[in-house]
Coordinates of C-alpha atoms and ligand atoms in Angstrom, one line a residue:
M1 CA 0.0 0.0 0.0
R2 CA 1.1 3.6 -0.6
V3 CA 0.0 6.0 2.0
G4 CA 0.1 9.8 1.9
V5 CA 0.7 11.9 5.0
L6 CA 0.1 15.5 5.7
T7 CA 0.0 17.9 8.7
G8 CA -2.3 20.9 8.6
G9 CA -3.3 23.9 10.8
G10 CA -1.2 25.4 13.6
D11 CA 1.8 23.2 14.3
C12 CA 2.4 21.6 17.7
P13 CA 5.0 19.6 19.5
G14 CA 4.6 15.9 18.7
L15 CA 3.7 16.1 15.0
N16 CA 7.1 14.6 14.1
A17 CA 6.6 11.8 16.6
V18 CA 3.3 10.9 14.8
I19 CA 4.9 10.9 11.4
R20 CA 7.8 8.7 12.7
A21 CA 5.5 6.2 14.3
V22 CA 3.3 6.0 11.1
V23 CA 6.3 5.4 8.9
R24 CA 8.1 3.0 11.2
K25 CA 5.2 0.7 11.9
G26 CA 3.7 1.1 8.4
A27 CA 7.0 0.1 6.7
A28 CA 8.2 -2.6 9.2
V29 CA 4.9 -4.3 10.0
Y30 CA 2.7 -3.8 7.0
G31 CA 5.3 -3.2 4.2
M32 CA 3.7 0.1 3.3
D33 CA 5.5 2.9 1.6
F34 CA 4.8 6.6 2.0
V35 CA 4.6 10.0 0.3
G36 CA 4.6 13.2 2.2
F37 CA 2.5 16.2 1.2
R38 CA 3.9 19.6 2.0
D39 CA 2.1 22.3 4.0
G40 CA -1.2 20.6 4.9
W41 CA -3.9 20.6 2.2
R42 CA -1.8 22.9 0.0
G43 CA 0.4 19.8 -0.8
P44 CA -2.2 17.6 -2.4
L45 CA -4.0 20.6 -3.9
E46 CA -0.9 21.8 -5.7
D47 CA 0.8 18.4 -6.0
D48 CA 3.7 19.4 -3.8
T49 CA 5.2 16.2 -2.3
L50 CA 8.4 15.1 -0.5
E51 CA 10.0 11.7 0.0
L52 CA 9.0 10.0 3.2
G53 CA 10.6 6.8 4.4
I54 CA 12.6 5.4 7.3
D55 CA 15.6 7.7 6.5
Q56 CA 13.5 10.8 6.6
V57 CA 12.1 10.0 10.0
R58 CA 15.4 9.2 11.7
G59 CA 16.1 11.5 14.7
I60 CA 12.8 13.5 14.5
L61 CA 11.1 12.1 17.7
P62 CA 12.3 15.0 19.9
R63 CA 12.0 17.7 17.3
G64 CA 9.2 20.3 17.4
G65 CA 7.4 21.6 14.4
T66 CA 6.7 19.2 11.4
I67 CA 9.1 18.0 8.8
L68 CA 6.2 18.1 6.3
G69 CA 5.4 21.8 6.9
S70 CA 1.9 23.1 7.6
S71 CA -0.6 25.7 6.4
R72 CA -4.1 26.8 7.0
T73 CA -5.1 26.2 3.4
N74 CA -8.8 25.3 3.1
P75 CA -9.2 23.2 -0.2
L76 CA -13.0 23.4 0.1
R77 CA -12.8 27.1 -0.5
V78 CA -10.8 26.6 -3.7
E79 CA -12.6 25.9 -7.0
D80 CA -12.3 22.2 -7.9
G81 CA -10.3 21.7 -4.7
V82 CA -11.7 18.2 -4.1
D83 CA -11.1 17.1 -7.7
R84 CA -7.6 18.5 -7.6
I85 CA -6.8 16.5 -4.5
T86 CA -8.3 13.3 -5.9
A87 CA -6.3 13.8 -9.0
T88 CA -3.0 14.2 -7.1
L89 CA -3.7 11.1 -5.0
Q90 CA -4.3 9.1 -8.2
R91 CA -1.2 10.5 -9.9
H92 CA 1.0 9.3 -7.0
S93 CA -0.9 6.0 -6.6
V94 CA -1.9 6.9 -3.1
D95 CA -4.3 4.3 -1.6
A96 CA -5.0 6.1 1.6
L97 CA -4.3 9.4 3.3
I98 CA -3.4 10.1 6.9
A99 CA -4.3 13.7 7.8
I100 CA -2.9 15.0 11.1
G101 CA -4.6 18.2 12.2
G102 CA -7.1 20.1 14.4
E103 CA -10.8 20.8 13.9
D104 CA -10.2 22.6 10.5
T105 CA -7.9 20.0 8.9
L106 CA -10.0 17.1 10.2
G107 CA -13.2 18.9 9.1
V108 CA -11.9 18.9 5.6
A109 CA -10.8 15.2 6.0
A110 CA -14.4 14.3 7.0
Q111 CA -15.8 16.0 3.9
L112 CA -13.2 14.4 1.6
H113 CA -14.1 11.0 3.1
E114 CA -17.8 11.8 2.1
A115 CA -16.5 12.5 -1.4
G116 CA -14.8 9.0 -1.5
V117 CA -11.3 9.8 -0.4
P118 CA -9.9 7.0 1.9
V119 CA -8.7 9.1 4.9
V120 CA -7.7 8.5 8.5
G121 CA -7.3 11.4 10.9
V122 CA -5.0 12.1 13.8
P123 CA -6.1 14.9 16.2
K124 CA -3.6 17.5 17.2
T125 CA -3.8 20.9 18.9
I126 CA -2.1 22.6 21.8
D127 CA -5.6 24.0 22.7
N128 CA -6.9 20.5 23.7
D129 CA -10.3 21.5 22.5
L130 CA -11.3 18.5 20.2
G131 CA -14.4 16.9 21.5
A132 CA -13.7 13.3 20.5
T133 CA -10.4 12.8 22.5
D134 CA -9.6 13.3 26.2
Y135 CA -6.3 14.9 25.3
T136 CA -4.4 16.0 22.2
F137 CA -0.6 15.9 22.1
G138 CA 1.0 19.4 22.2
F139 CA -1.2 20.5 25.1
D140 CA 1.1 19.1 27.8
T141 CA 4.1 20.8 26.3
A142 CA 2.3 24.1 26.0
V143 CA 1.1 23.9 29.6
N144 CA 4.6 23.2 30.9
I145 CA 6.1 26.1 28.9
A146 CA 3.4 28.5 30.3
M147 CA 3.9 27.1 33.8
E148 CA 7.6 27.7 33.7
A149 CA 7.0 31.3 32.4
I150 CA 4.5 31.9 35.3
D151 CA 7.1 30.6 37.8
R152 CA 9.6 33.1 36.5
L153 CA 7.2 35.9 36.4
H154 CA 6.2 35.4 40.1
T155 CA 9.8 36.3 41.3
T156 CA 10.2 39.4 39.2
A157 CA 6.6 40.6 39.9
E158 CA 7.4 40.4 43.6
S159 CA 10.7 42.3 43.3
H160 CA 9.0 45.2 41.6
H161 CA 5.5 45.1 43.2
R162 CA 3.8 44.8 39.8
A163 CA 0.8 43.0 38.6
L164 CA 1.9 40.7 35.7
I165 CA -0.5 39.4 33.1
V166 CA 0.4 36.4 31.0
E167 CA -1.5 35.9 27.8
V168 CA -1.6 32.3 26.6
M169 CA -3.1 30.6 23.6
G170 CA -6.7 29.3 23.7
R171 CA -9.0 30.7 21.0
H172 CA -12.3 29.1 22.0
A173 CA -11.2 27.0 25.0
G174 CA -9.3 28.0 28.2
W175 CA -7.6 24.7 28.9
I176 CA -4.0 26.0 28.6
A177 CA -4.9 29.0 30.8
L178 CA -6.7 26.8 33.4
H179 CA -4.0 24.1 33.6
A180 CA -1.0 26.5 33.5
G181 CA -2.7 28.9 35.9
L182 CA -3.4 26.1 38.4
A183 CA 0.1 24.6 38.1
G184 CA 1.7 28.0 38.3
G185 CA -0.3 29.4 41.2
A186 CA -2.0 32.2 39.3
N187 CA -4.2 34.7 41.3
V188 CA -6.7 35.2 38.4
I189 CA -7.4 32.9 35.4
L190 CA -9.5 34.3 32.6
I191 CA -10.9 31.9 29.9
P192 CA -13.2 32.3 26.8
E193 CA -15.9 30.2 28.3
R194 CA -16.5 32.6 31.2
P195 CA -16.7 36.3 30.3
F196 CA -14.9 38.3 33.0
D197 CA -15.9 41.4 34.9
I198 CA -12.9 43.8 35.0
A199 CA -14.1 45.3 38.3
T200 CA -13.9 41.9 40.0
V201 CA -10.5 41.2 38.4
C202 CA -9.2 44.5 39.9
E203 CA -10.6 43.5 43.3
Y204 CA -8.6 40.3 43.1
V205 CA -5.5 42.4 42.1
E206 CA -5.9 44.8 45.1
H207 CA -6.5 41.9 47.5
R208 CA -3.3 40.2 46.4
F209 CA -1.3 43.4 46.9
R210 CA -2.8 43.9 50.4
T211 CA -1.4 40.5 51.3
R212 CA 2.0 41.8 50.3
Y213 CA 2.3 39.6 47.2
S214 CA 2.2 40.5 43.6
P215 CA -0.6 39.2 41.5
I216 CA -0.2 37.0 38.4
L217 CA -3.1 37.0 36.0
V218 CA -3.3 34.2 33.3
V219 CA -5.4 35.2 30.4
A220 CA -6.4 33.1 27.4
E221 CA -6.2 35.0 24.2
G222 CA -9.9 34.3 23.5
A223 CA -11.0 35.7 26.9
V224 CA -13.8 38.2 26.6
P225 CA -15.2 40.8 29.0
V226 CA -18.8 40.8 30.0
E227 CA -20.6 42.6 27.2
G228 CA -20.4 46.4 27.4
T229 CA -17.8 46.5 30.1
M230 CA -14.6 46.9 28.0
A231 CA -13.8 47.5 24.3
V232 CA -13.1 44.3 22.2
H233 CA -10.8 43.8 19.3
T234 CA -11.7 42.5 15.8
G235 CA -8.9 41.6 13.4
E236 CA -8.3 39.9 10.1
T237 CA -9.5 36.4 9.4
D238 CA -7.8 33.3 7.8
S239 CA -9.2 31.0 5.2
F240 CA -11.2 29.1 7.8
G241 CA -12.7 32.4 9.0
H242 CA -10.8 32.6 12.3
V243 CA -10.0 36.1 13.6
R244 CA -6.3 36.6 14.4
L245 CA -6.3 37.0 18.2
G246 CA -3.9 38.7 20.6
G247 CA -4.1 41.8 22.7
I248 CA -6.6 41.1 25.4
G249 CA -3.7 40.8 28.0
E250 CA -2.4 44.2 27.2
R251 CA -5.8 45.8 27.4
I252 CA -6.4 44.2 30.8
A253 CA -3.0 45.5 31.9
R254 CA -4.0 49.1 31.0
E255 CA -7.4 48.7 32.8
V256 CA -5.7 47.3 35.9
E257 CA -3.3 50.2 36.0
T258 CA -6.0 52.8 35.5
R259 CA -8.4 51.3 38.0
T260 CA -6.0 50.2 40.8
G261 CA -3.1 52.7 40.3
K262 CA -0.7 49.7 40.4
E263 CA 1.9 49.1 37.7
A264 CA 0.7 46.3 35.4
R265 CA 2.7 44.7 32.6
C266 CA 1.7 42.0 30.0
T267 CA 3.8 39.1 28.6
V268 CA 2.3 37.4 25.5
L269 CA 3.7 33.8 25.3
G270 CA 2.3 33.4 21.7
H271 CA 4.1 30.9 19.5
I272 CA 6.7 30.0 22.2
Q273 CA 4.0 27.7 23.5
R274 CA 3.9 25.8 20.1
G275 CA 7.6 25.6 19.4
G276 CA 10.4 23.3 20.6
T277 CA 10.7 19.8 21.9
P278 CA 7.6 17.9 23.1
T279 CA 7.4 16.6 26.7
A280 CA 7.6 12.8 27.4
Y281 CA 3.8 12.7 27.7
D282 CA 3.3 14.3 24.3
R283 CA 5.9 12.1 22.6
V284 CA 4.2 9.0 24.0
L285 CA 0.6 10.1 23.0
A286 CA 1.7 11.2 19.6
T287 CA 3.6 8.0 19.0
R288 CA 0.6 5.9 20.1
F289 CA -1.7 7.9 17.8
G290 CA 0.6 7.3 14.9
L291 CA 0.8 3.5 15.5
H292 CA -3.0 3.3 15.8
A293 CA -3.6 5.5 12.7
V294 CA -1.5 3.2 10.5
D295 CA -3.4 0.2 11.9
A296 CA -6.7 1.8 10.8
V297 CA -5.3 2.3 7.3
H298 CA -4.2 -1.4 7.3
D299 CA -7.7 -2.4 8.3
A300 CA -9.1 -0.1 5.5
D301 CA -11.2 1.6 8.3
Y302 CA -11.6 5.0 6.7
G303 CA -13.4 8.1 7.8
V304 CA -12.2 7.6 11.3
M305 CA -9.8 9.4 13.6
V306 CA -7.8 8.0 16.5
A307 CA -8.6 9.3 19.9
L308 CA -7.6 8.9 23.6
R309 CA -10.3 7.7 26.0
G310 CA -8.9 7.2 29.4
T311 CA -5.7 5.3 28.7
D312 CA -6.9 3.6 25.5
I313 CA -6.5 4.7 21.9
V314 CA -9.8 4.2 20.1
R315 CA -11.3 5.1 16.7
A316 CA -14.0 7.7 16.4
R317 CA -15.9 8.8 13.2
L318 CA -14.2 11.9 11.8
S319 CA -17.6 13.6 11.4
E320 CA -18.3 13.1 15.2
G321 CA -14.8 14.0 16.2
V322 CA -15.1 17.5 14.8
A323 CA -18.8 18.0 15.6
T324 CA -18.2 19.5 19.1
L325 CA -15.6 21.6 20.6
K326 CA -14.4 20.5 24.1
T327 CA -14.6 23.6 26.2
V328 CA -13.8 24.0 30.0
P329 CA -16.9 23.0 32.0
L330 CA -18.0 25.6 34.6
E331 CA -17.3 23.3 37.5
R332 CA -13.6 22.9 36.4
Y333 CA -13.3 26.7 36.4
T334 CA -15.0 27.0 39.8
E335 CA -12.5 24.6 41.3
A336 CA -9.7 27.0 40.4
E337 CA -11.6 30.1 41.7
V338 CA -10.7 29.3 45.3
F339 CA -7.1 30.5 44.5
F340 CA -8.2 33.8 43.0
G341 CA -7.3 37.0 44.7
Ligands
LIG1 O1 -5.2 26.4 17.1 C1 -4.2 26.5 18.0 C2 -3.8 27.9 18.1 O2 -2.7 27.8 19.0 C3 -4.8 28.9 18.7 O3 -4.9 28.9 20.1 C4 -4.3 30.2 18.2 O4 -5.3 31.2 18.2 C5 -3.8 29.9 16.9 O5 -3.4 28.5 16.9 C6 -2.8 30.8 16.4 O6 -2.1 30.3 15.3 P1 -1.4 31.1 14.1 O7 -0.7 32.2 14.8 O8 -0.5 30.1 13.5 O9 -2.5 31.5 13.2

């Protein structure tokens, strides 16, 4: 069998571990060979391929990013996109495709499957917001990077008696903010699922200063104020219609300074959370996803994605996998509130 592999959407630590596992097991156990498509759906759309075999996956397990490259190309918004992809797959005698990506990439995979393309999905996102799986690889690495940043910010905040705001990724879901904030002992955590009241945030800040400690506020990039309480930002959109976020932390810092009279500064962690080497947890999860994805291809079980349920790797229908976004339940947020202020 000849299998195509691509990685789409925002990259995350562990993508290379998936690619390595797919190729190693596919070649050694099933005698498959592989073709890599460059930059997500752009690869099959524009017939841009690269060699993918045992030699190409040597030494990539600890490497961040993706050797295949990634993009946010949406082939469904390109005229004849599906036909062009099908033609590329035929040209390269590809029997099946493994698509590694988040809700957008897997959403496209689900529709291509409906159009007759034999595809298996592997979920990835640092945001951990895919409904079908308990965890995605990349999340643990991002949380650890954010936690280390918070640890460092605590000491400098206290030296200078400042409020420090850390803006982390999390467009629709506050998992990174919640976990990093809990692990790092934040005094306020703001997430998209729970609109915040800036007056309450400032009360927490003032309370923290009164106890002679400096407050650390962890803010997800998608956090929003209660309607009408603070100005909100709208920016340009990508080909999946997502607004480019970033800036809520800085606006909160300005409000905190104005309302409390205390100096407030913001650190935006941005893509630092996505780059670099994956944690052991993410390497293991990504490797197991890769091994099980290639099993699904061998079984000709298409239209599915691999997923983590408890400690087991299972298969879920792609269409179900992308149907719901996994957001932070209110009770999980409430657990953390005991540490606020
Ligand atoms: O989808 C993961 C994510 O990390 C989001 O939290 C974030 O909004 C987005 O990627 C930003 O990605 P990029 O800067 O590559 O568009």
